[in-house]
Short mmCIF file of C-alpha atoms in Angstrom, two decimals:
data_model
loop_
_atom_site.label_atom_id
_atom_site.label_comp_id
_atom_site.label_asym_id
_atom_site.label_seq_id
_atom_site.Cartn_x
_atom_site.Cartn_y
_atom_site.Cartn_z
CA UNK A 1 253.49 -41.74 -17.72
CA UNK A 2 252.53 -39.68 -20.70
CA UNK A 3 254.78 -36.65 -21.11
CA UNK A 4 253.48 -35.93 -24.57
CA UNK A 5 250.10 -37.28 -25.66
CA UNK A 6 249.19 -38.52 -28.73
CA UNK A 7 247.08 -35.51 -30.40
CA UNK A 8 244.82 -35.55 -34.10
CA UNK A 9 247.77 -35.46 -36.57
CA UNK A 10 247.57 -32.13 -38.04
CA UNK A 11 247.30 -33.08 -41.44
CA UNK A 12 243.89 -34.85 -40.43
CA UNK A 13 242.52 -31.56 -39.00
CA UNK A 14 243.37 -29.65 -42.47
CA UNK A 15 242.10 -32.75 -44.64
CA UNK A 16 239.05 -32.20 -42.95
CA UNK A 17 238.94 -28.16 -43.24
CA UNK A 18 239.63 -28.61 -46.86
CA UNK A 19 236.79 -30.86 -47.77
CA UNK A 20 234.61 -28.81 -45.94
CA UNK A 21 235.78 -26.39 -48.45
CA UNK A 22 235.88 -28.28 -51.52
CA UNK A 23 232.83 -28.34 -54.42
CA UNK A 24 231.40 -31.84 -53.66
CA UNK A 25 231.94 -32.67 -57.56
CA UNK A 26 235.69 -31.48 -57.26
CA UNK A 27 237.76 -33.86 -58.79
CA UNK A 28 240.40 -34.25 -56.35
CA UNK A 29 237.90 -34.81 -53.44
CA UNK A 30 237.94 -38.55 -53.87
CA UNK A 31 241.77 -37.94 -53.40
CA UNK A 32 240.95 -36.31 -50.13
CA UNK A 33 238.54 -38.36 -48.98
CA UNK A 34 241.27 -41.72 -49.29
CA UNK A 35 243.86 -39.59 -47.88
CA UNK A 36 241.50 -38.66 -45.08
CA UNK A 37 240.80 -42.37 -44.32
CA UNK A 38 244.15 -43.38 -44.87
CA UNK A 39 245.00 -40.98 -41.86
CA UNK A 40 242.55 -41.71 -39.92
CA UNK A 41 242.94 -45.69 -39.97
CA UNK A 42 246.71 -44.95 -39.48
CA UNK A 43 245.42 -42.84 -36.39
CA UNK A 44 243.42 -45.17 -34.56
CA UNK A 45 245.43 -48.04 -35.09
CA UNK A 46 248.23 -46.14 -32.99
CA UNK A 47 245.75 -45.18 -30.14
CA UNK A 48 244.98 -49.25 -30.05
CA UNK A 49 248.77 -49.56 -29.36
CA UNK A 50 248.59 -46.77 -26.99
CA UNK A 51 245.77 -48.86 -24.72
CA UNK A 52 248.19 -51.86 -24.54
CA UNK A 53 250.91 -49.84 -22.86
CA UNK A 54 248.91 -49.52 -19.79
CA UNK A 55 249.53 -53.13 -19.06
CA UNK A 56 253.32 -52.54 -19.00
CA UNK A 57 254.62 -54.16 -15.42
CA UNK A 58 256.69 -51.55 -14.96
CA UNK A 59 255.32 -48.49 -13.97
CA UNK A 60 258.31 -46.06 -14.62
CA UNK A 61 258.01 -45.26 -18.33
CA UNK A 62 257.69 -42.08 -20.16
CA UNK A 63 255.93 -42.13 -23.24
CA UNK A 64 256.25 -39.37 -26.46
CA UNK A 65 253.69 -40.07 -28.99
CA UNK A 66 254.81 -38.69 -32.68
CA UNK A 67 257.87 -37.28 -31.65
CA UNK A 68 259.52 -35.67 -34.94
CA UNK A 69 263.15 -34.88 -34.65
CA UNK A 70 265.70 -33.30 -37.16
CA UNK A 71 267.81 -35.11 -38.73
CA UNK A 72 271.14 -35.30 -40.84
CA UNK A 73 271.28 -32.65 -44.21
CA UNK A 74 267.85 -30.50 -43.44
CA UNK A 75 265.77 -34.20 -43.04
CA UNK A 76 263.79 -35.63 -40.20
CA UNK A 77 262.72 -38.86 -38.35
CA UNK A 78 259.33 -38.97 -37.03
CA UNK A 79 259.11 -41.92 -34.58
CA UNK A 80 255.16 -42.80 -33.85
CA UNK A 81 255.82 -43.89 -29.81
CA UNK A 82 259.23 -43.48 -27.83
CA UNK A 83 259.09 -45.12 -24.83
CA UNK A 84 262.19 -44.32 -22.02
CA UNK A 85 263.23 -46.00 -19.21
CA UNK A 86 266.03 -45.63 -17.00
CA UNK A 87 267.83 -49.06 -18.68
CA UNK A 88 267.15 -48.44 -22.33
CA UNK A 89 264.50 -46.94 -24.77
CA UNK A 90 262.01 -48.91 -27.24
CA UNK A 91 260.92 -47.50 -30.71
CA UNK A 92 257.71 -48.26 -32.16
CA UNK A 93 256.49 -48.64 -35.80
CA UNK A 94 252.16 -48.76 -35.84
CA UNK A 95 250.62 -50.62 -38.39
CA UNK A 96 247.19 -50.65 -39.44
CA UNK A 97 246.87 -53.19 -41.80
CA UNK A 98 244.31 -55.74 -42.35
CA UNK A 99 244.67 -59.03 -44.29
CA UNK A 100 247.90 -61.03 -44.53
CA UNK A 101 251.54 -59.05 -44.04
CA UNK A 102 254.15 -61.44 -45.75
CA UNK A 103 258.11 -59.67 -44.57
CA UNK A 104 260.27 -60.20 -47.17
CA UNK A 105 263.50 -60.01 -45.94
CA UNK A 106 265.78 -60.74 -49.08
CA UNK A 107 264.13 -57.57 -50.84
CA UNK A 108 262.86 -55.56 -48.06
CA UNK A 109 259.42 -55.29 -48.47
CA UNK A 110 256.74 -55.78 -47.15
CA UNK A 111 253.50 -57.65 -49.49
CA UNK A 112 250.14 -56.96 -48.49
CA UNK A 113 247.51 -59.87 -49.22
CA UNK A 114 243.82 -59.77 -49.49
CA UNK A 115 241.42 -61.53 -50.86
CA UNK A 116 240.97 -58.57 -54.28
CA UNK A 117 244.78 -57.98 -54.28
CA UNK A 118 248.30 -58.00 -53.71
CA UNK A 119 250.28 -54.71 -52.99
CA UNK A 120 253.81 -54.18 -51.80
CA UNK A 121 255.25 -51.62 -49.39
CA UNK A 122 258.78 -50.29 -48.39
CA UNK A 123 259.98 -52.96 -45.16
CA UNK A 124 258.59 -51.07 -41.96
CA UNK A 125 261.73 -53.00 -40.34
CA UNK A 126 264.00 -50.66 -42.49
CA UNK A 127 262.61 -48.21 -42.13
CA UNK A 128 262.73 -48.65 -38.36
CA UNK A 129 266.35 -49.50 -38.24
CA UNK A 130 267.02 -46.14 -40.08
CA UNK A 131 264.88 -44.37 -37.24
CA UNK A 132 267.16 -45.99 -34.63
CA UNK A 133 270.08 -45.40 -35.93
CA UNK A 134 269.31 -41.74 -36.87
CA UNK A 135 268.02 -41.54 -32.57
CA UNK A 136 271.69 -42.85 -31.39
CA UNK A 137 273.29 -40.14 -33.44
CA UNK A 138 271.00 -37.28 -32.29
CA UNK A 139 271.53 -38.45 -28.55
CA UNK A 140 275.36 -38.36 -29.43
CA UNK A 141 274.81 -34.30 -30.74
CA UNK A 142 273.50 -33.51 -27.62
CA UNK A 143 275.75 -35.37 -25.04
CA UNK A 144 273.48 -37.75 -23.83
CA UNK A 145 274.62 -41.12 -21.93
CA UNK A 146 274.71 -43.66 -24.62
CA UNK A 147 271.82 -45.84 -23.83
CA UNK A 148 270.50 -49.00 -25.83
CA UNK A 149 267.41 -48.60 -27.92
CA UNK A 150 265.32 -51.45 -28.88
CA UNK A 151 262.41 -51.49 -31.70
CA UNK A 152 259.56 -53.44 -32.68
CA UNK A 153 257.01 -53.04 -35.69
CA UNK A 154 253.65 -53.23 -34.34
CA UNK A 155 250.40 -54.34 -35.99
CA UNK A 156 247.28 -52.74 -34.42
CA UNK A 157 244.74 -54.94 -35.95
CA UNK A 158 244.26 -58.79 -34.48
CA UNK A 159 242.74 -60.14 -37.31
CA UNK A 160 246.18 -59.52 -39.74
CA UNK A 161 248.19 -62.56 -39.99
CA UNK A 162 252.19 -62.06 -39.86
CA UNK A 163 254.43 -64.21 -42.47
CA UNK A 164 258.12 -64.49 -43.18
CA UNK A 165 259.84 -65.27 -46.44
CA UNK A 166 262.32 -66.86 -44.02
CA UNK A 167 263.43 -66.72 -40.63
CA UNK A 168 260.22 -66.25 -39.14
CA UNK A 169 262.16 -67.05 -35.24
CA UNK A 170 263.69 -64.00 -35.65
CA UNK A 171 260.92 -61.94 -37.15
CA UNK A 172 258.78 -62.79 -34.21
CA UNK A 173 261.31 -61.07 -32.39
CA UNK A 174 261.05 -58.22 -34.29
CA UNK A 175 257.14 -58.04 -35.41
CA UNK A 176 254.47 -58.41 -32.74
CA UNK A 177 250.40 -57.60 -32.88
CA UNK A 178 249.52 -54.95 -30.36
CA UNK A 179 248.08 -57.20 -27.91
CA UNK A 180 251.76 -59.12 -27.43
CA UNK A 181 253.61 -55.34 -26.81
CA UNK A 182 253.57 -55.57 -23.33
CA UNK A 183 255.24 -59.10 -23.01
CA UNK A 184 257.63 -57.93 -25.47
CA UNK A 185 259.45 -54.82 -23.34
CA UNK A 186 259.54 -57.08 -20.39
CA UNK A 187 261.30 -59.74 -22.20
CA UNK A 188 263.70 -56.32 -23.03
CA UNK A 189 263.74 -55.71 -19.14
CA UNK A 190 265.14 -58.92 -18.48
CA UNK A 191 268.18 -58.39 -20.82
CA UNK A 192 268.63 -54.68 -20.05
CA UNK A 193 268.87 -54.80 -16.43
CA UNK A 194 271.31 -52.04 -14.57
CA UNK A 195 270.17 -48.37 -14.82
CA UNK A 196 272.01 -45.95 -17.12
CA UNK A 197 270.15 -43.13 -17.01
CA UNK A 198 269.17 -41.12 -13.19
CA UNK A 199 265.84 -40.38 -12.75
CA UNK A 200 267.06 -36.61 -13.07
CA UNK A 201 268.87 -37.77 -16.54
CA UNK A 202 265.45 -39.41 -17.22
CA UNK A 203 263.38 -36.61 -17.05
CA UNK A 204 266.58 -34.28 -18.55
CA UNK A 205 266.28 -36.18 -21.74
CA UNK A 206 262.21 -36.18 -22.12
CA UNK A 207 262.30 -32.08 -21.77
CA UNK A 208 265.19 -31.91 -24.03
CA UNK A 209 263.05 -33.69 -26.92
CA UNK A 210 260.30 -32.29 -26.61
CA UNK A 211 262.40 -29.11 -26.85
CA UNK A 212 263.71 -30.26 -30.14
CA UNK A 213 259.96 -32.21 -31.29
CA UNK A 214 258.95 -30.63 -34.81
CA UNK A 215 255.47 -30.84 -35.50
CA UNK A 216 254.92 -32.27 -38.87
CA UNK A 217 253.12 -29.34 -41.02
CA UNK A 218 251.80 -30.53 -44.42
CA UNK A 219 250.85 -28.37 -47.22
CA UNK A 220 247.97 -30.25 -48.45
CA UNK A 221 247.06 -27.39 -51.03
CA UNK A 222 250.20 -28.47 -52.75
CA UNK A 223 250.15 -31.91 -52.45
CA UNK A 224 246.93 -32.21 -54.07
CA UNK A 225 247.52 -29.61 -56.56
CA UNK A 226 244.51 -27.19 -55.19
CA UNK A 227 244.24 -23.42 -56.36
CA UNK A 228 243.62 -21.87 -53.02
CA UNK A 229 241.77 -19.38 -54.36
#
């Protein structure tokens, strides 16, 4: 069930009113326009996730799409789908990458291959971890049953091939394409298997974050360095 649906990031909807704005010739539109479609792909590769969840065997989830949460010293987590059961929760990182992902697991990063170029990007899987980590501490400030949390990366597009540097057993584990995501939380099912949380605990702990859910609120004037006059 979907207690809090994924919506147009906001940033997309103010991209858009700005470059409705903008002098065609201005010379941060191109800027604009990548950031746009940078969104955008980032967007719809999280509603292809989304779709996949509906095969779930289970049929007592609640799902939070972009749920942003504060975190330690004025920071914040934003995790793109939180999934909660009754036995334990599952955090998801969306990817929408094409071409060849190589994990790099000495370094922690993640290399990007296509057939023009080769770019590197901060490890998704570290930056998960640090997601999860900063979740059990926030259920800890407010008093909530300890409950395990599980996370996977998740790569929207079919056609992007998944590499290790090593280890790829345990990668596999940890990296799936969209299409596998269902298969994946009921291999969790099978290890988690005695309730933790009440149904009244359940539905206690979805109200309480989206009490606590920040909405992301970009200042895109600034970020691109626009006079708004």
């Amino acid at each position: 069930m979907i207690k809090k649906p994924r919506d147009i990031p906001l940033k997309i909807l103010k991209l858009e009113a700005l470059l409705r704005r903008l002098p065609q010739f201005h010379p941060s539109r191109k800027k604009l326009e990548d950031e746009l479609a940078k969104n955008y792909a980032g967007y719809r590769g999280e509603q292809a996730v989304d779709y996949q969840l509906k095969f779930l065997k289970e049929d007592n989830w609640q799902f939070l799409f972009n749920v942003r949460l504060a975190g330690i010293k004025d920071t914040f987590f934003q995790m793109d789908s939180l999934l909660i059961s009754d036995r334990f929760l599952v955090l998801l990182e969306i990817k929408n990458i094409s071409g060849t992902l190589i994990f790099d697991q000495e370094f922690n990063q993640l290399i990007r291959v296509t057939s023009e170029q080769e770019d590197s990007y901060l490890d998704p899987l570290l930056q998960l971890q640090r997601q999860k980590v900063q979740m059990q501490t926030w259920l800890q400030t407010y008093k909530n049953p300890q409950i395990p949390i599980s996370s996977l990366v998740v790569i929207s597009q079919p056609s992007t091939r998944i590499k290790a540097t090593s280890n790829p057993t345990t990668l596999a584990k940890k990296v799936v394409h969209a299409a596998a995501l269902p298969d994946m939380i009921h291999s969790f099912s099978t290890i988690y298997k005695d309730p933790i949380l009440t149904k009244n605990e359940v539905n206690k702990l979805t109200k309480l974050l989206m009490k606590h859910n920040i909405e992301s609120n970009p200042n895109v004037l600034n970020q691109f360095q626009i006079n708004p006059n």
